[in-house]
PDB file of C-alpha atoms in Angstrom:
ATOM      1  CA  MET A   1     -13.142  24.725 -54.880  1.00 50.00           C
ATOM      2  CA  LYS A   2     -15.593  23.358 -57.421  1.00 51.00           C
ATOM      3  CA  GLN A   3     -17.912  20.581 -56.178  1.00 53.00           C
ATOM      4  CA  TRP A   4     -17.127  18.233 -59.083  1.00 45.00           C
ATOM      5  CA  PHE A   5     -13.400  18.406 -58.223  1.00 41.00           C
ATOM      6  CA  LYS A   6     -13.703  17.189 -54.587  1.00 45.00           C
ATOM      7  CA  PRO A   7     -14.334  13.475 -55.363  1.00 44.00           C
ATOM      8  CA  PHE A   8     -11.321  13.407 -57.689  1.00 40.00           C
ATOM      9  CA  LEU A   9      -9.135  15.024 -55.042  1.00 40.00           C
ATOM     10  CA  SER A  10     -10.211  12.400 -52.478  1.00 44.00           C
ATOM     11  CA  LEU A  11      -9.532   9.627 -54.960  1.00 40.00           C
ATOM     12  CA  ALA A  12      -6.068  11.044 -55.687  1.00 41.00           C
ATOM     13  CA  VAL A  13      -5.231  11.168 -51.961  1.00 41.00           C
ATOM     14  CA  VAL A  14      -6.354   7.544 -51.435  1.00 40.00           C
ATOM     15  CA  ALA A  15      -4.390   6.391 -54.500  1.00 42.00           C
ATOM     16  CA  GLY A  16      -1.298   8.171 -53.181  1.00 44.00           C
ATOM     17  CA  ILE A  17      -1.634   6.480 -49.794  1.00 43.00           C
ATOM     18  CA  LEU A  18      -2.101   3.032 -51.365  1.00 44.00           C
ATOM     19  CA  THR A  19       0.848   3.573 -53.677  1.00 43.00           C
ATOM     20  CA  GLY A  20       2.987   4.420 -50.653  1.00 46.00           C
ATOM     21  CA  CYS A  21       2.057   1.046 -49.114  1.00 50.00           C
ATOM     22  CA  ALA A  22       3.178  -0.943 -52.150  1.00 50.00           C
ATOM     23  CA  THR A  23       6.891  -0.490 -51.643  1.00 55.00           C
ATOM     24  CA  PRO A  24       9.503  -2.473 -53.515  1.00 53.00           C
ATOM     25  CA  ASN A  25      10.736  -3.748 -50.114  1.00 58.00           C
ATOM     26  CA  ALA A  26       7.479  -5.643 -49.516  1.00 89.00           C
ATOM     27  CA  VAL A  27       9.189  -8.845 -50.743  1.00 93.00           C
ATOM     28  CA  VAL A  28      12.479 -10.189 -49.423  1.00 93.00           C
ATOM     29  CA  GLU A  29      14.643 -12.104 -51.900  1.00 95.00           C
ATOM     30  CA  ILE A  30      16.972 -14.681 -50.371  1.00 96.00           C
ATOM     31  CA  HIS A  31      19.193 -16.410 -52.891  1.00 97.00           C
ATOM     32  CA  GLY A  32      22.496 -18.160 -53.272  1.00 97.00           C
ATOM     33  CA  GLU A  33      23.924 -21.623 -53.698  1.00 96.00           C
ATOM     34  CA  VAL A  34      24.586 -24.756 -51.681  1.00 96.00           C
ATOM     35  CA  TRP A  35      27.817 -26.625 -52.303  1.00 96.00           C
ATOM     36  CA  TYR A  36      30.050 -29.353 -50.944  1.00 94.00           C
ATOM     37  CA  LYS A  37      33.834 -29.835 -51.183  1.00 93.00           C
ATOM     38  CA  GLU A  38      33.941 -33.545 -51.992  1.00 90.00           C
ATOM     39  CA  ARG A  39      34.629 -34.395 -55.614  1.00 87.00           C
ATOM     40  CA  MET A  40      31.935 -36.976 -56.065  1.00 87.00           C
ATOM     41  CA  MET A  41      28.741 -37.523 -57.944  1.00 88.00           C
ATOM     42  CA  LEU A  42      25.691 -38.135 -55.839  1.00 90.00           C
ATOM     43  CA  PRO A  43      23.170 -40.891 -56.576  1.00 91.00           C
ATOM     44  CA  GLU A  44      20.387 -39.839 -58.968  1.00 89.00           C
ATOM     45  CA  ASP A  45      17.802 -40.132 -56.194  1.00 91.00           C
ATOM     46  CA  ALA A  46      19.655 -37.825 -53.793  1.00 95.00           C
ATOM     47  CA  VAL A  47      17.493 -34.932 -52.604  1.00 96.00           C
ATOM     48  CA  ILE A  48      18.590 -31.477 -51.504  1.00 96.00           C
ATOM     49  CA  THR A  49      16.450 -29.496 -49.103  1.00 97.00           C
ATOM     50  CA  VAL A  50      17.054 -25.803 -48.398  1.00 97.00           C
ATOM     51  CA  GLN A  51      15.002 -24.048 -45.715  1.00 97.00           C
ATOM     52  CA  VAL A  52      14.469 -20.552 -44.400  1.00 97.00           C
ATOM     53  CA  GLN A  53      14.274 -21.123 -40.649  1.00 97.00           C
ATOM     54  CA  ASP A  54      13.275 -18.987 -37.684  1.00 96.00           C
ATOM     55  CA  VAL A  55      15.895 -19.964 -35.081  1.00 95.00           C
ATOM     56  CA  SER A  56      14.944 -17.390 -32.448  1.00 94.00           C
ATOM     57  CA  LEU A  57      14.041 -19.867 -29.710  1.00 90.00           C
ATOM     58  CA  ALA A  58      17.205 -21.548 -28.414  1.00 86.00           C
ATOM     59  CA  ASP A  59      15.533 -24.570 -26.805  1.00 89.00           C
ATOM     60  CA  ALA A  60      13.052 -25.313 -29.585  1.00 90.00           C
ATOM     61  CA  PRO A  61      13.255 -26.721 -33.090  1.00 91.00           C
ATOM     62  CA  ALA A  62      13.581 -24.137 -35.852  1.00 92.00           C
ATOM     63  CA  GLU A  63      10.325 -23.019 -37.424  1.00 94.00           C
ATOM     64  CA  VAL A  64      10.418 -23.512 -41.200  1.00 96.00           C
ATOM     65  CA  ILE A  65       9.246 -20.372 -43.032  1.00 95.00           C
ATOM     66  CA  ALA A  66       9.910 -21.640 -46.572  1.00 96.00           C
ATOM     67  CA  GLU A  67      11.423 -24.732 -48.169  1.00 96.00           C
ATOM     68  CA  PHE A  68      13.011 -25.635 -51.504  1.00 92.00           C
ATOM     69  CA  GLU A  69      13.533 -29.273 -52.453  1.00 94.00           C
ATOM     70  CA  ARG A  70      14.791 -31.009 -55.580  1.00 92.00           C
ATOM     71  CA  ASN A  71      16.612 -34.084 -56.801  1.00 88.00           C
ATOM     72  CA  ASP A  72      19.274 -34.244 -59.532  1.00 80.00           C
ATOM     73  CA  VAL A  73      21.779 -32.714 -57.139  1.00 86.00           C
ATOM     74  CA  SER A  74      25.094 -31.423 -58.462  1.00 82.00           C
ATOM     75  CA  THR A  75      27.284 -28.847 -56.806  1.00 82.00           C
ATOM     76  CA  PRO A  76      26.635 -25.960 -56.599  1.00 92.00           C
ATOM     77  CA  VAL A  77      22.835 -25.967 -56.287  1.00 93.00           C
ATOM     78  CA  PRO A  78      21.240 -22.534 -56.713  1.00 95.00           C
ATOM     79  CA  PHE A  79      18.275 -21.527 -54.545  1.00 96.00           C
ATOM     80  CA  GLN A  80      15.937 -18.547 -54.390  1.00 96.00           C
ATOM     81  CA  PHE A  81      13.137 -17.566 -52.039  1.00 96.00           C
ATOM     82  CA  LEU A  82      10.754 -14.630 -52.499  1.00 96.00           C
ATOM     83  CA  ILE A  83       8.966 -14.092 -49.191  1.00 95.00           C
ATOM     84  CA  ASN A  84       6.685 -11.269 -48.080  1.00 95.00           C
ATOM     85  CA  ARG A  85       8.495  -9.092 -45.560  1.00 93.00           C
ATOM     86  CA  ASP A  86       5.559  -9.320 -43.149  1.00 92.00           C
ATOM     87  CA  GLN A  87       6.332 -13.063 -42.700  1.00 93.00           C
ATOM     88  CA  PHE A  88       9.409 -12.057 -40.687  1.00 94.00           C
ATOM     89  CA  GLU A  89       8.996 -11.027 -37.043  1.00 93.00           C
ATOM     90  CA  PRO A  90      11.017  -8.023 -35.822  1.00 93.00           C
ATOM     91  CA  GLY A  91      13.793  -9.120 -33.474  1.00 92.00           C
ATOM     92  CA  HIS A  92      13.777 -12.738 -34.661  1.00 95.00           C
ATOM     93  CA  THR A  93      16.799 -14.532 -36.107  1.00 95.00           C
ATOM     94  CA  TYR A  94      16.563 -16.346 -39.440  1.00 96.00           C
ATOM     95  CA  ASN A  95      18.998 -18.833 -40.968  1.00 97.00           C
ATOM     96  CA  ILE A  96      19.357 -20.937 -44.086  1.00 97.00           C
ATOM     97  CA  GLY A  97      19.495 -24.654 -43.382  1.00 97.00           C
ATOM     98  CA  ALA A  98      20.535 -27.156 -46.056  1.00 97.00           C
ATOM     99  CA  ARG A  99      20.866 -30.913 -46.245  1.00 97.00           C
ATOM    100  CA  ILE A 100      21.248 -33.660 -48.827  1.00 96.00           C
ATOM    101  CA  THR A 101      19.618 -37.034 -48.242  1.00 96.00           C
ATOM    102  CA  TYR A 102      19.550 -40.339 -50.078  1.00 95.00           C
ATOM    103  CA  ASN A 103      16.827 -42.928 -49.402  1.00 93.00           C
ATOM    104  CA  GLY A 104      15.866 -40.927 -46.321  1.00 92.00           C
ATOM    105  CA  GLU A 105      19.381 -41.035 -44.864  1.00 95.00           C
ATOM    106  CA  LEU A 106      21.375 -37.883 -44.262  1.00 97.00           C
ATOM    107  CA  MET A 107      24.481 -37.515 -46.452  1.00 96.00           C
ATOM    108  CA  PHE A 108      25.392 -33.806 -46.100  1.00 96.00           C
ATOM    109  CA  ILE A 109      24.298 -30.982 -43.803  1.00 97.00           C
ATOM    110  CA  ASN A 110      25.414 -27.441 -43.012  1.00 96.00           C
ATOM    111  CA  THR A 111      27.401 -27.413 -39.785  1.00 95.00           C
ATOM    112  CA  GLN A 112      27.563 -23.664 -39.281  1.00 95.00           C
ATOM    113  CA  ALA A 113      24.838 -21.037 -39.082  1.00 94.00           C
ATOM    114  CA  TYR A 114      24.066 -19.029 -42.208  1.00 96.00           C
ATOM    115  CA  ARG A 115      22.238 -16.003 -40.872  1.00 97.00           C
ATOM    116  CA  ILE A 116      19.875 -14.180 -43.210  1.00 96.00           C
ATOM    117  CA  ASP A 117      20.209 -10.407 -43.503  1.00 94.00           C
ATOM    118  CA  LEU A 118      16.777  -9.268 -44.675  1.00 92.00           C
ATOM    119  CA  ASP A 119      18.228  -6.048 -46.086  1.00 91.00           C
ATOM    120  CA  SER A 120      21.036  -7.664 -48.101  1.00 91.00           C
ATOM    121  CA  ILE A 121      20.852  -8.425 -51.796  1.00 91.00           C
ATOM    122  CA  GLU A 122      24.117 -10.395 -51.767  1.00 95.00           C
ATOM    123  CA  PRO A 123      23.894 -14.106 -52.653  1.00 97.00           C
ATOM    124  CA  MET A 124      24.579 -16.608 -49.882  1.00 97.00           C
ATOM    125  CA  SER A 125      27.098 -19.435 -50.175  1.00 97.00           C
ATOM    126  CA  VAL A 126      26.095 -22.389 -47.990  1.00 97.00           C
ATOM    127  CA  LEU A 127      28.615 -25.191 -47.456  1.00 97.00           C
ATOM    128  CA  VAL A 128      27.247 -28.606 -46.521  1.00 97.00           C
ATOM    129  CA  GLN A 129      29.593 -31.171 -44.988  1.00 97.00           C
ATOM    130  CA  LYS A 130      29.579 -34.930 -45.406  1.00 95.00           C
ATOM    131  CA  VAL A 131      28.068 -36.837 -42.491  1.00 94.00           C
ATOM    132  CA  ALA A 132      30.296 -39.535 -40.982  1.00 84.00           C
ATOM    133  CA  ARG A 133      28.896 -43.045 -41.100  1.00 72.00           C
TER     134      ARG A 133
END
Protein backbone atom coordinates (compact mmCIF):
# COMPACT_ATOMS: atom_id res chain seq x y z
CA MET A 1 0.00 0.00 0.00
CA LYS A 2 1.32 3.44 -0.87
CA GLN A 3 2.36 5.63 2.09
CA TRP A 4 0.31 8.64 0.94
CA PHE A 5 -2.86 6.49 0.92
CA LYS A 6 -2.68 5.37 4.60
CA PRO A 7 -3.79 8.70 6.18
CA PHE A 8 -6.80 8.85 3.84
CA LEU A 9 -7.76 5.28 4.70
CA SER A 10 -7.61 6.09 8.44
CA LEU A 11 -9.70 9.20 7.89
CA ALA A 12 -12.28 7.20 5.93
CA VAL A 13 -12.54 4.61 8.73
CA VAL A 14 -13.02 7.33 11.40
CA ALA A 15 -15.63 9.10 9.25
CA GLY A 16 -17.49 5.82 8.80
CA ILE A 17 -17.52 5.19 12.55
CA LEU A 18 -18.76 8.72 13.31
CA THR A 19 -21.44 8.46 10.65
CA GLY A 20 -22.64 5.24 12.26
CA CYS A 21 -23.07 7.11 15.56
CA ALA A 22 -25.28 9.80 14.06
CA THR A 23 -28.35 7.66 13.60
CA PRO A 24 -31.76 9.07 12.78
CA ASN A 25 -33.02 7.50 16.04
CA ALA A 26 -30.84 9.82 18.14
CA VAL A 27 -33.88 12.09 18.68
CA VAL A 28 -37.25 10.92 19.96
CA GLU A 29 -40.30 12.81 18.69
CA ILE A 30 -43.31 12.79 21.00
CA HIS A 31 -46.33 14.55 19.58
CA GLY A 32 -50.08 14.65 19.72
CA GLU A 33 -52.89 16.75 21.10
CA VAL A 34 -54.59 17.51 24.40
CA TRP A 35 -58.36 17.86 24.42
CA TYR A 36 -61.37 18.08 26.69
CA LYS A 37 -64.99 17.00 26.15
CA GLU A 38 -66.77 20.04 27.58
CA ARG A 39 -68.17 22.45 25.02
CA MET A 40 -66.91 25.64 26.57
CA MET A 41 -64.50 28.43 25.89
CA LEU A 42 -61.78 28.89 28.43
CA PRO A 43 -60.78 32.30 29.82
CA GLU A 44 -58.12 34.08 27.75
CA ASP A 45 -55.60 33.75 30.58
CA ALA A 46 -56.00 29.97 30.91
CA VAL A 47 -52.69 28.13 30.58
CA ILE A 48 -52.06 24.61 29.33
CA THR A 49 -49.02 22.71 30.50
CA VAL A 50 -47.90 19.45 28.88
CA GLN A 51 -45.00 17.50 30.39
CA VAL A 52 -42.87 14.50 29.56
CA GLN A 53 -42.51 12.81 32.94
CA ASP A 54 -40.35 10.00 34.29
CA VAL A 55 -42.81 8.11 36.52
CA SER A 56 -40.56 5.16 37.34
CA LEU A 57 -40.48 5.70 41.10
CA ALA A 58 -43.89 4.83 42.58
CA ASP A 59 -43.49 6.72 45.87
CA ALA A 60 -41.91 9.87 44.45
CA PRO A 61 -43.10 12.80 42.39
CA ALA A 62 -42.61 12.45 38.64
CA GLU A 63 -39.40 13.91 37.27
CA VAL A 64 -40.13 16.40 34.49
CA ILE A 65 -37.95 15.73 31.42
CA ALA A 66 -39.50 18.40 29.17
CA GLU A 67 -42.37 20.88 29.39
CA PHE A 68 -44.57 22.79 26.94
CA GLU A 69 -46.70 25.69 28.15
CA ARG A 70 -48.93 28.20 26.40
CA ASN A 71 -52.02 30.33 26.86
CA ASP A 72 -54.80 30.92 24.31
CA VAL A 73 -56.11 27.43 24.96
CA SER A 74 -58.68 25.93 22.61
CA THR A 75 -59.36 22.25 22.13
CA PRO A 76 -57.52 20.36 20.77
CA VAL A 77 -54.08 21.75 21.65
CA PRO A 78 -51.23 20.23 19.63
CA PHE A 79 -47.89 19.49 21.29
CA GLN A 80 -44.50 18.26 20.12
CA PHE A 81 -41.30 17.36 21.92
CA LEU A 82 -37.96 16.54 20.28
CA ILE A 83 -35.74 14.98 22.94
CA ASN A 84 -32.36 13.28 22.61
CA ARG A 85 -32.76 9.55 23.12
CA ASP A 86 -29.94 9.52 25.68
CA GLN A 87 -32.18 11.58 28.03
CA PHE A 88 -34.28 8.45 28.58
CA GLU A 89 -33.04 5.78 31.01
CA PRO A 90 -33.43 2.13 29.96
CA GLY A 91 -36.11 0.40 32.02
CA HIS A 92 -37.78 3.65 33.11
CA THR A 93 -41.42 4.50 32.46
CA TYR A 94 -42.38 7.81 30.84
CA ASN A 95 -45.80 9.44 30.61
CA ILE A 96 -47.39 12.58 29.23
CA GLY A 97 -49.01 14.74 31.88
CA ALA A 98 -51.33 17.62 30.96
CA ARG A 99 -53.25 20.24 32.89
CA ILE A 100 -55.07 23.51 32.29
CA THR A 101 -54.98 26.22 34.95
CA TYR A 102 -56.54 29.64 35.35
CA ASN A 103 -55.13 32.19 37.81
CA GLY A 104 -53.05 29.40 39.32
CA GLU A 105 -56.08 27.18 39.98
CA LEU A 106 -56.45 23.79 38.35
CA MET A 107 -59.34 23.53 35.86
CA PHE A 108 -58.53 20.33 33.90
CA ILE A 109 -56.07 17.46 34.33
CA ASN A 110 -55.47 14.05 32.78
CA THR A 111 -56.86 11.35 35.04
CA GLN A 112 -55.35 8.35 33.30
CA ALA A 113 -51.76 7.50 32.42
CA TYR A 114 -50.57 8.21 28.89
CA ARG A 115 -47.48 6.06 28.55
CA ILE A 116 -44.86 7.10 26.02
CA ASP A 117 -43.58 4.47 23.59
CA LEU A 118 -40.16 5.76 22.57
CA ASP A 119 -40.25 3.71 19.36
CA SER A 120 -43.69 4.86 18.19
CA ILE A 121 -44.28 7.61 15.67
CA GLU A 122 -48.05 7.64 16.27
CA PRO A 123 -49.53 10.86 17.69
CA MET A 124 -50.89 10.73 21.23
CA SER A 125 -54.39 11.86 22.18
CA VAL A 126 -54.50 13.09 25.79
CA LEU A 127 -57.90 13.72 27.39
CA VAL A 128 -58.02 16.15 30.30
CA GLN A 129 -61.04 16.11 32.61
CA LYS A 130 -62.68 19.00 34.40
CA VAL A 131 -61.80 19.28 38.09
CA ALA A 132 -64.77 19.39 40.47
CA ARG A 133 -65.03 22.51 42.59
